[in-house]
XYZ file of C-alpha atoms in Angstrom:
684
model
C 38.517 -138.765 147.802
C 35.094 -137.362 146.664
C 36.348 -134.116 149.207
C 39.073 -133.940 147.664
C 37.837 -133.368 144.033
C 35.239 -131.040 144.960
C 37.436 -128.211 145.791
C 39.481 -128.664 142.986
C 36.060 -128.086 141.159
C 34.880 -125.075 142.488
C 38.382 -124.026 142.085
C 38.184 -124.311 138.191
C 34.948 -121.704 138.010
C 36.807 -118.365 138.128
C 39.093 -119.562 135.033
C 36.294 -120.760 132.946
C 34.394 -116.952 133.919
C 37.302 -115.347 132.959
C 37.632 -117.062 129.404
C 33.960 -116.503 129.190
C 34.269 -112.490 129.435
C 37.300 -112.472 127.679
C 35.459 -114.099 125.053
C 32.580 -111.831 124.769
C 35.363 -108.648 124.569
C 37.159 -109.944 122.041
C 34.137 -110.477 120.521
C 32.837 -107.016 120.948
C 36.690 -105.795 119.770
C 36.406 -107.973 116.676
C 33.107 -106.621 115.659
C 33.557 -102.944 115.075
C 36.955 -104.383 113.784
C 36.263 -106.146 111.343
C 33.755 -103.506 109.886
C 36.271 -101.225 110.074
C 38.531 -102.955 108.268
C 35.750 -104.081 105.650
C 34.601 -100.545 105.112
C 38.432 -99.412 104.127
C 39.175 -102.285 102.051
C 35.637 -103.433 100.218
C 35.228 -102.015 96.741
C 32.065 -99.865 97.328
C 31.381 -99.465 93.540
C 30.653 -102.777 93.150
C 27.592 -102.823 96.241
C 26.245 -99.705 94.047
C 23.432 -102.016 92.208
C 22.197 -103.632 94.832
C 21.766 -100.006 97.374
C 20.096 -98.620 94.869
C 17.761 -101.352 94.463
C 17.378 -101.637 98.036
C 16.952 -97.475 98.665
C 14.457 -97.702 95.440
C 12.638 -100.144 97.102
C 12.183 -98.514 100.456
C 11.067 -95.215 99.748
C 8.784 -96.827 96.459
C 10.874 -94.571 94.057
C 13.814 -94.696 91.885
C 17.133 -93.823 93.555
C 20.221 -93.977 92.149
C 24.141 -93.618 92.937
C 25.385 -92.892 89.239
C 29.318 -91.703 89.963
C 31.946 -93.017 92.401
C 31.151 -94.548 95.563
C 34.162 -94.188 98.209
C 35.381 -94.555 101.722
C 37.588 -91.754 103.671
C 38.971 -90.942 106.565
C 37.419 -87.914 108.830
C 37.255 -85.914 112.240
C 33.900 -84.461 112.446
C 35.533 -81.388 114.492
C 37.080 -80.342 111.715
C 33.717 -79.557 110.400
C 32.494 -77.788 113.611
C 32.586 -74.763 115.855
C 34.543 -75.372 119.132
C 31.606 -75.120 121.260
C 29.673 -77.292 119.870
C 32.818 -80.557 119.522
C 32.893 -82.740 121.638
C 35.373 -85.913 122.694
C 33.591 -88.202 119.725
C 34.198 -85.633 117.394
C 37.893 -85.661 117.718
C 37.801 -88.954 116.454
C 38.282 -90.144 112.720
C 35.065 -91.668 111.518
C 34.694 -93.869 107.912
C 32.789 -91.442 105.624
C 31.229 -92.260 102.364
C 31.364 -90.132 99.722
C 28.561 -90.813 97.051
C 28.715 -88.619 93.615
C 26.073 -87.826 91.537
C 23.611 -89.467 93.184
C 19.852 -89.187 92.052
C 16.192 -89.359 93.302
C 13.117 -89.719 91.038
C 9.953 -89.013 91.475
C 7.430 -91.955 93.046
C 4.639 -93.844 90.556
C 1.741 -91.339 88.691
C 3.859 -87.988 88.804
C 6.161 -86.945 85.396
C 9.324 -89.302 85.226
C 12.206 -87.202 86.463
C 14.777 -86.061 89.460
C 12.497 -85.166 92.377
C 16.352 -84.484 94.431
C 20.107 -84.796 92.732
C 23.753 -83.995 94.250
C 27.019 -83.601 92.623
C 28.141 -85.191 96.148
C 26.140 -86.572 98.876
C 28.380 -87.553 101.778
C 27.712 -88.775 105.554
C 30.206 -89.902 108.474
C 29.302 -93.358 110.224
C 29.970 -94.677 113.329
C 30.639 -98.026 113.492
C 30.360 -98.576 116.951
C 26.997 -97.806 116.991
C 26.210 -100.602 114.651
C 26.432 -102.573 117.975
C 23.132 -101.807 119.227
C 21.336 -101.600 116.445
C 21.983 -97.445 115.543
C 22.927 -95.908 112.390
C 24.267 -93.053 114.129
C 25.773 -90.264 111.396
C 27.868 -87.775 113.274
C 27.684 -85.309 109.509
C 25.623 -85.212 106.748
C 26.569 -83.296 104.099
C 25.346 -82.531 100.617
C 27.115 -80.566 98.170
C 25.361 -79.361 94.899
C 22.414 -80.744 95.786
C 18.942 -78.890 93.495
C 15.653 -80.347 94.909
C 12.369 -80.397 92.348
C 9.438 -80.160 94.187
C 6.469 -80.960 92.337
C 2.406 -80.929 93.282
C -0.004 -81.828 90.742
C -3.009 -81.323 93.124
C -4.532 -81.373 96.545
C -3.420 -85.637 96.955
C 0.035 -86.360 94.457
C 3.164 -84.742 95.180
C 6.573 -86.087 95.367
C 7.799 -84.564 99.031
C 4.848 -87.385 101.088
C 6.742 -90.613 101.718
C 4.510 -93.746 102.817
C 5.125 -93.965 106.372
C 5.920 -97.791 107.213
C 3.491 -99.429 109.800
C 5.988 -101.865 110.974
C 8.376 -100.755 113.452
C 12.071 -100.752 112.271
C 14.455 -102.613 114.277
C 17.088 -99.678 113.523
C 17.200 -96.445 114.997
C 18.827 -93.556 112.749
C 20.397 -90.619 114.970
C 21.669 -88.093 112.438
C 23.849 -85.299 114.348
C 24.145 -82.168 111.749
C 23.769 -81.475 108.605
C 25.419 -79.344 106.036
C 24.209 -77.331 102.958
C 26.294 -75.686 100.121
C 25.389 -73.914 97.099
C 22.141 -75.446 95.858
C 18.876 -75.167 93.812
C 15.380 -75.777 95.327
C 13.206 -75.442 92.655
C 9.218 -75.627 93.558
C 6.300 -75.885 91.047
C 2.985 -76.812 92.354
C -0.815 -76.618 90.403
C -2.587 -76.377 93.767
C -1.097 -72.424 94.593
C 0.403 -71.739 90.799
C 3.354 -71.561 92.246
C 6.529 -71.421 90.417
C 9.417 -70.742 92.248
C 13.103 -70.948 92.768
C 15.326 -70.885 95.166
C 19.329 -70.489 94.974
C 21.320 -71.558 98.139
C 24.884 -69.751 98.222
C 27.648 -70.737 100.197
C 28.758 -67.131 102.878
C 32.423 -66.506 103.554
C 32.565 -64.262 105.824
C 29.626 -64.286 107.564
C 30.123 -64.376 111.942
C 26.561 -65.644 112.358
C 24.922 -67.274 108.714
C 26.705 -69.694 106.486
C 24.532 -70.011 103.691
C 22.374 -67.608 102.343
C 19.381 -67.888 99.588
C 17.585 -65.431 96.785
C 14.072 -66.214 96.006
C 12.132 -66.018 91.976
C 9.219 -67.053 90.411
C 6.038 -66.419 90.908
C 2.821 -67.283 92.657
C -1.137 -67.480 92.094
C 0.019 -65.153 89.039
C 1.734 -62.593 91.068
C 5.925 -62.347 91.310
C 7.520 -63.799 93.887
C 11.054 -62.452 95.335
C 12.841 -62.359 98.478
C 15.917 -64.500 100.786
C 17.233 -64.926 103.063
C 20.186 -66.565 105.638
C 20.293 -69.441 108.020
C 23.476 -71.015 109.554
C 25.942 -72.867 107.739
C 25.381 -76.384 110.400
C 22.017 -77.494 111.106
C 22.203 -79.259 114.360
C 19.677 -81.823 115.090
C 20.616 -83.236 118.492
C 21.902 -80.008 120.320
C 19.318 -78.578 122.191
C 22.003 -75.818 123.411
C 22.971 -74.738 120.260
C 20.384 -72.533 118.686
C 20.224 -72.335 114.543
C 19.882 -68.608 113.380
C 17.094 -67.977 110.354
C 16.691 -65.360 108.740
C 13.923 -64.417 105.443
C 12.066 -61.480 103.839
C 9.473 -62.636 100.785
C 7.059 -60.910 98.835
C 4.484 -62.554 96.639
C 2.666 -59.591 94.942
C 1.502 -57.507 97.623
C 1.884 -60.078 100.732
C 5.293 -59.793 102.786
C 6.324 -62.177 105.653
C 9.995 -61.763 107.014
C 11.222 -64.114 110.097
C 14.574 -63.454 112.257
C 15.652 -65.464 115.311
C 16.416 -68.671 116.330
C 15.906 -72.825 116.261
C 17.211 -75.119 118.186
C 17.263 -78.768 117.490
C 15.546 -77.974 114.241
C 14.339 -82.186 113.836
C 11.870 -81.742 116.786
C 11.574 -77.939 116.236
C 12.689 -78.012 120.397
C 12.455 -74.363 120.236
C 11.507 -72.593 118.015
C 11.228 -68.195 118.828
C 11.200 -66.142 115.792
C 9.964 -62.538 115.582
C 7.309 -62.635 112.493
C 5.963 -60.246 110.753
C 3.028 -60.280 108.033
C 1.119 -57.931 105.509
C -1.134 -58.828 102.598
C -4.069 -57.682 101.317
C -5.971 -59.925 102.744
C -5.612 -62.650 105.936
C -7.127 -65.335 104.042
C -4.103 -65.546 101.520
C -1.941 -66.811 103.674
C -3.693 -70.193 104.119
C -1.296 -71.414 101.593
C 1.419 -69.847 103.097
C 0.990 -71.577 107.069
C -2.116 -73.967 106.564
C -3.811 -71.992 109.368
C -7.604 -70.530 107.782
C -8.391 -66.974 108.296
C -10.752 -64.290 107.797
C -11.603 -62.360 104.277
C -10.043 -58.292 105.727
C -9.060 -55.820 104.226
C -4.789 -54.693 103.775
C -3.490 -55.774 106.556
C 0.152 -55.760 108.326
C 1.721 -57.604 111.559
C 4.217 -57.832 113.995
C 4.758 -60.236 117.128
C 6.859 -63.212 118.661
C 5.966 -66.408 117.239
C 7.454 -69.521 119.793
C 6.503 -73.235 119.059
C 7.136 -76.690 119.640
C 6.779 -80.038 117.308
C 5.633 -82.601 119.063
C 5.154 -86.583 117.689
C 1.581 -86.260 117.796
C 0.708 -82.424 117.769
C 2.529 -79.145 117.191
C 2.046 -76.018 119.129
C 2.491 -72.311 118.222
C 2.516 -69.342 119.866
C 2.376 -65.768 118.141
C 2.149 -63.572 121.045
C 2.129 -59.745 121.484
C 1.262 -59.126 118.140
C 0.427 -55.681 117.204
C -1.158 -54.381 113.510
C -3.645 -53.123 111.170
C -6.270 -53.984 109.240
C -7.436 -51.753 107.001
C -7.526 -48.120 109.347
C -8.495 -50.120 112.404
C -5.630 -51.271 115.139
C -5.370 -54.959 116.111
C -3.568 -56.514 118.897
C -3.925 -59.503 120.848
C -2.284 -63.445 121.266
C -3.446 -66.309 118.883
C -2.597 -70.009 119.520
C -2.474 -72.645 116.451
C -2.640 -76.531 117.884
C -2.493 -79.235 115.967
C -4.027 -82.634 116.655
C -7.417 -85.113 115.954
C -9.830 -84.188 114.436
C -9.073 -81.619 113.510
C -6.183 -78.162 114.297
C -7.470 -75.553 115.916
C -6.727 -71.975 116.595
C -7.407 -69.762 119.950
C -6.763 -66.668 121.487
C -8.177 -63.206 122.078
C -8.295 -60.826 119.424
C -8.735 -56.811 119.893
C -8.810 -53.165 119.321
C -8.675 -49.772 120.636
C -9.949 -48.172 117.509
C -12.120 -50.075 114.355
C -13.246 -48.141 111.158
C -16.099 -49.715 110.940
C -15.656 -50.433 106.883
C -13.057 -52.833 107.777
C -15.242 -55.304 108.652
C -16.977 -54.822 105.385
C -14.771 -57.581 103.699
C -15.694 -60.598 105.584
C -19.098 -60.522 104.143
C -18.077 -59.108 100.826
C -19.460 -55.710 101.424
C -16.630 -53.821 100.108
C -15.878 -51.733 97.171
C -15.545 -53.433 93.917
C -12.277 -51.612 94.147
C -11.571 -53.280 97.708
C -12.053 -56.838 96.253
C -9.623 -56.112 93.086
C -6.744 -55.376 95.435
C -7.104 -58.507 97.667
C -8.031 -60.468 94.335
C -11.262 -61.833 95.323
C -12.849 -63.864 92.706
C -16.669 -62.524 92.003
C -17.238 -58.526 92.287
C -20.684 -56.527 93.370
C -23.051 -56.630 89.780
C -23.774 -52.843 89.584
C -27.097 -51.930 91.330
C -26.808 -54.598 93.922
C -27.009 -53.738 97.178
C -26.819 -56.842 99.127
C -23.217 -58.770 98.996
C -22.605 -61.381 96.467
C -19.157 -62.785 97.339
C -19.345 -66.228 98.488
C -18.325 -67.521 101.819
C -15.015 -70.015 101.524
C -16.809 -72.984 103.272
C -14.644 -75.574 101.688
C -12.123 -74.405 103.953
C -13.922 -74.521 107.174
C -13.458 -78.060 107.881
C -9.383 -77.991 107.467
C -9.669 -75.741 111.170
C -11.847 -75.932 114.645
C -11.528 -72.136 116.392
C -12.202 -70.428 119.739
C -11.312 -66.592 119.733
C -12.713 -63.333 121.101
C -12.709 -60.417 119.800
C -13.318 -57.441 121.159
C -13.417 -53.397 120.125
C -13.510 -50.526 122.995
C -14.394 -47.714 119.969
C -15.593 -47.985 116.534
C -15.645 -45.211 114.267
C -18.054 -44.778 111.214
C -18.117 -42.911 108.086
C -22.014 -42.665 108.445
C -24.621 -41.582 110.829
C -25.246 -45.356 111.420
C -25.421 -45.119 115.747
C -22.762 -47.944 116.545
C -20.037 -48.181 119.372
C -18.658 -50.900 121.291
C -18.239 -53.860 119.296
C -17.199 -58.205 120.927
C -18.029 -61.704 119.728
C -17.441 -64.958 120.527
C -15.999 -66.742 117.262
C -16.309 -71.089 117.414
C -15.633 -73.137 114.708
C -16.075 -76.838 115.245
C -16.463 -79.316 112.235
C -17.221 -76.688 109.974
C -19.845 -75.356 111.949
C -19.372 -71.108 112.912
C -21.111 -69.734 115.910
C -20.715 -66.176 116.999
C -22.390 -66.977 120.288
C -22.589 -63.565 120.957
C -22.004 -61.093 118.428
C -23.173 -57.640 120.348
C -22.886 -54.320 119.826
C -23.618 -51.193 121.645
C -26.168 -49.555 119.514
C -28.327 -45.859 119.683
C -27.567 -46.011 123.596
C -29.176 -49.689 123.830
C -27.307 -53.204 122.717
C -27.944 -55.309 119.862
C -27.311 -59.346 120.450
C -26.963 -61.566 118.109
C -26.476 -65.447 118.497
C -25.802 -66.664 114.654
C -24.456 -70.161 112.945
C -23.315 -71.113 110.238
C -23.397 -74.219 109.296
C -20.651 -75.044 106.304
C -20.693 -78.997 106.263
C -23.143 -78.971 103.351
C -20.433 -77.832 100.724
C -21.828 -79.500 97.675
C -24.353 -77.415 95.547
C -25.412 -74.059 95.111
C -26.854 -74.417 99.227
C -23.432 -74.216 100.998
C -24.890 -72.753 104.201
C -27.697 -73.294 106.430
C -28.010 -70.205 108.368
C -29.859 -69.278 111.653
C -29.790 -66.313 113.453
C -31.526 -64.844 116.569
C -31.153 -60.682 117.350
C -32.503 -59.149 120.178
C -32.295 -55.578 120.103
C -33.180 -53.731 123.491
C -32.947 -49.649 124.797
C -32.273 -48.223 120.902
C -32.805 -44.700 121.319
C -34.968 -42.952 118.089
C -33.003 -39.687 118.041
C -29.493 -41.286 118.645
C -30.845 -44.304 116.119
C -31.280 -41.030 113.168
C -28.907 -38.546 114.194
C -29.170 -36.617 111.342
C -32.380 -36.319 110.565
C -32.792 -33.179 112.484
C -36.755 -33.722 112.911
C -36.346 -36.863 115.003
C -33.804 -35.286 117.665
C -36.726 -33.853 119.818
C -37.963 -37.694 120.529
C -37.479 -39.272 123.380
C -38.380 -43.222 123.361
C -36.685 -46.409 123.046
C -37.367 -48.994 120.278
C -37.370 -53.154 121.682
C -36.822 -55.867 119.009
C -36.348 -59.519 117.894
C -35.825 -61.694 115.079
C -35.280 -65.007 114.503
C -33.836 -66.235 111.145
C -32.898 -69.264 108.694
C -31.866 -69.191 105.389
C -29.269 -71.767 102.843
C -26.903 -70.560 100.733
C -23.607 -69.415 100.124
C -23.366 -65.530 100.218
C -25.305 -63.232 102.011
C -27.358 -62.040 99.159
C -28.544 -65.810 98.729
C -28.786 -66.165 102.675
C -31.239 -63.549 102.647
C -32.786 -64.921 98.993
C -34.251 -67.847 100.651
C -34.596 -66.010 104.011
C -37.632 -67.181 106.738
C -38.721 -66.274 110.075
C -39.979 -62.890 111.632
C -39.184 -59.847 112.414
C -41.122 -57.531 115.740
C -40.094 -54.771 117.276
C -42.063 -52.051 119.832
C -41.755 -49.117 120.797
C -44.290 -48.592 123.614
C -44.132 -45.677 125.067
C -42.245 -42.148 124.669
C -42.151 -38.966 122.927
C -42.234 -38.264 118.808
C -41.293 -34.723 117.002
C -44.684 -33.324 115.423
C -42.941 -31.294 112.812
C -42.243 -35.248 111.540
C -45.650 -36.292 112.141
C -47.200 -33.472 109.877
C -44.889 -33.900 107.418
C -45.818 -37.066 106.470
C -49.559 -36.490 107.042
C -48.808 -33.703 104.282
C -50.570 -31.043 106.696
C -49.889 -28.102 104.905
C -51.195 -25.782 107.261
C -49.842 -27.555 110.518
C -46.146 -27.718 108.371
C -46.312 -24.013 108.397
C -47.573 -23.500 111.620
C -44.940 -25.764 112.737
C -42.398 -23.967 110.882
C -43.375 -20.447 112.590
C -43.604 -21.166 115.625
C -41.227 -24.024 116.151
C -41.534 -28.087 116.671
C -43.077 -29.784 120.114
C -43.518 -33.175 121.563
C -46.227 -35.544 120.717
C -46.567 -38.790 122.867
C -46.091 -41.881 121.550
C -48.373 -44.102 122.083
C -46.840 -47.123 120.420
C -45.319 -48.146 117.751
C -45.249 -52.000 116.543
C -44.064 -53.636 113.808
C -44.420 -57.724 112.616
C -42.822 -58.793 109.603
C -43.695 -62.852 108.190
C -40.399 -63.344 105.964
C -41.093 -66.516 103.966
C -38.403 -67.645 100.911
C -37.378 -64.071 100.471
C -40.371 -61.791 100.790
C -40.778 -59.556 104.322
C -44.172 -59.057 104.646
C -45.832 -56.525 107.288
C -48.232 -58.448 109.233
C -49.000 -55.182 110.829
C -46.716 -51.954 111.254
C -48.410 -49.458 113.336
C -47.344 -45.725 114.517
C -50.336 -44.299 117.451
C -49.233 -41.054 118.805
C -51.621 -38.673 120.439
C -52.461 -36.736 117.376
C -51.813 -39.069 114.259
C -52.656 -43.243 113.515
C -50.407 -44.311 110.691
C -50.723 -47.909 108.959
C -47.903 -49.614 106.831
C -48.615 -52.344 104.514
C -46.723 -54.391 102.040
C -43.610 -56.423 101.215
C -39.658 -56.139 101.275
C -38.447 -58.444 98.701
C -34.921 -59.697 99.695
C -34.381 -61.794 96.694
C -35.226 -58.745 94.014
C -34.114 -56.400 96.453
C -37.101 -54.406 96.008
C -39.825 -52.788 97.871
C -43.349 -52.238 97.865
C -44.782 -49.962 101.306
C -47.911 -48.341 101.672
C -47.830 -45.931 104.027
C -51.649 -44.596 105.026
C -51.464 -41.770 108.009
C -54.730 -40.435 109.701
C -54.524 -37.482 111.678
C -56.902 -37.352 115.105
C -58.674 -33.873 115.476
C -59.601 -31.181 112.914
C -56.212 -30.432 110.676
C -56.469 -27.381 108.609
C -55.890 -27.640 104.781
C -54.797 -31.491 105.072
C -53.886 -33.136 101.377
C -53.027 -36.335 103.566
C -53.336 -38.895 101.170
C -51.378 -42.741 101.300
C -47.954 -42.594 99.379
C -45.568 -45.588 98.319
C -42.023 -46.599 99.332
C -41.122 -48.586 95.840
C -38.719 -49.671 93.973
C -35.060 -50.751 94.191
C -32.895 -50.900 97.418
C -29.971 -48.897 95.414
C -32.910 -46.500 94.392
C -36.044 -46.726 95.887
C -38.872 -43.762 94.381
C -41.315 -42.449 97.440
C -44.794 -40.862 95.956
C -47.962 -39.480 96.601
C -51.266 -41.187 95.658
C -52.093 -39.141 92.740
C -55.564 -40.475 92.763
C -56.308 -39.874 96.276
C -54.695 -36.048 96.048
C -56.600 -35.404 92.602
C -60.176 -36.598 93.923
C -59.190 -33.871 96.949
C -58.333 -30.941 95.015
C -61.362 -31.752 92.394
C -63.541 -31.548 95.012
C -62.102 -28.543 96.425
C -62.468 -26.745 92.811
C -66.010 -27.645 92.283
C -67.376 -26.872 95.669
C -65.066 -23.151 94.929
C -67.262 -22.367 92.333
C -70.282 -22.174 94.524
C -69.289 -21.333 97.601
C -65.906 -20.519 98.262
C -66.315 -21.156 101.992
C -66.949 -24.806 101.126
C -64.253 -25.228 99.199
C -62.223 -25.825 102.048
C -64.278 -28.546 102.991
C -62.730 -31.574 101.511
C -59.311 -30.054 102.541
C -60.346 -30.264 106.021
C -59.221 -33.565 107.967
C -61.134 -34.853 111.032
C -58.540 -38.062 112.035
C -59.956 -40.964 113.579
C -60.615 -39.606 116.930
C -59.219 -39.429 120.367
C -59.840 -42.865 121.592
C -57.511 -45.452 119.886
C -55.546 -47.339 121.950
C -52.248 -49.143 120.915
C -53.559 -52.120 122.598
C -57.142 -51.979 120.843
C -54.950 -51.277 117.019
C -52.726 -54.379 117.366
C -55.291 -56.890 118.398
C -56.843 -55.232 114.773
C -53.862 -55.849 113.020
C -53.296 -59.164 113.987
C -57.256 -60.448 113.581
C -57.198 -58.563 109.964
C -53.542 -58.803 108.110
C -53.564 -56.304 105.460
C -53.510 -57.077 102.417
C -50.099 -56.147 100.033
C -51.009 -52.364 98.211
C -52.133 -53.238 94.736
C -49.723 -52.644 91.361
C -46.743 -54.159 90.730
C -43.032 -53.501 92.058
C -41.281 -51.560 89.700
């Protein structure tokens, strides 16, 4: 009996399984059918208060559907290009239509609309609800108005609070369609009040909507316009979305044209980008990228990029342009991510006009400063630049950029040719390691660090500079001084300085360190030495019979810099025929010089009026004067002796010098042991 029941019991299993499968299938079919029936028969206007409350709670700002809320059936394919359609797009979906929709500002901002739409509608895929997915094939805005508002760096109405708790539902949005509308921006940070008006383009094969722009930005008029595709596809990676824009704000010009593929994730951006303006740093509010202060510029290149969940990457490749009268080109890459975004790349110039570097340190003219809207103009009579560095932006970006210039053009005789530097910025610390120039046949190599982390107070930057100069040829260093063109010899030097300040002027005004130079062998123009010694007869002889070379034993300088005042520890020039000692100070704070030049000739000099002379006064207009007391004493002695014996009157005008046994090493040793005090008298 048991044996006969067992097969029978087993025989019931397939039917049970079939019933279970049919039940599950029935449920799967019934749920969307019930959902469709519910969507079609439910009076959605009764749900408006509940929807308004739930949405307001979720976005933490007022939300209201004030008009009629209705549902219609619509095939998504009706509004799509044939190339974008799939078989699902031919299936009618329920289409929810909300009229007169408004969204307000968050708490702490003026109580007014942040956005509104004459009609807001979207289609809904009910089958996707089974997998807890809100699939919206099409989202349409008719007559939208968006009012963007920012009161300061932290308060705006376009930032929504991110939910830390992950939702169990997924939003899947395919396409967005825009019709005529308005976007208005009021921004206290950039002092902007800009309005964009969007319109539908009826007969444009490439673009479906166009827009115009007008208003003001940072006190300057803003104008422009552009075009975009009618349907913004957020999922089709093979369907590029066309964009074109041309905007101007004062002298700043930005133009783009190209495509964006899968805009929701910016899977592929390929744009032709043109930029122009009075200074690159003024692009900060447009791009968020910290760039240096420059003169007028223009560039054109290809911008590609991708936007990831954790970081984004933008590449400005093959760009070419001009900064001032200099050419510029290269490749820059901008990546986002922790702890800060980073800018890296290589930039070069075939020809650099040296004056175009002046805006980097605020050394350009006041006329140029006005053109680039500088905050501070250079005071009259002040030589060292007073314009402050914008250190408040330094912690917004890290950088690793190399720059080089093959040829340098100068409007003065300053003998500098090639330039190269490696700029690195890390957590508001700027390093130039190295900054290298080819100068007068030699090289000047600097390692400079500007620490901008201490941004509070007037002394915003801690600066350190180490400079080495090697094989600087004297005659090339001063190409316009005729008397030096017969000179042979080169200069080597070292400097080490530290300071605190927020501009070139304030940094040098508080500088501490030392500066040393040395010429240990060479030849120098005798004519120049005779002129420095005021040896009248020898100047005449040199003029009549030509210049000649004098053996240079050495020239050595050693300046001690304390609190912006550079004082000579020694400054000695020793040649075969003359010995020159220079003493005094150079005040970098008040830009005053007070130097005594004491020349002594070696051997016999006839009719020598040699006496100390001084270089005094401001950097902008120094004064060179002879020690009139010593000169008067010599002239007076000659006149008195002439009354007794005419030949004897020549004695005060004859100079025998210190002799021929002076040696450079001994002179330097004496200078170190007995540093000369600054000359008496007040600086003018």
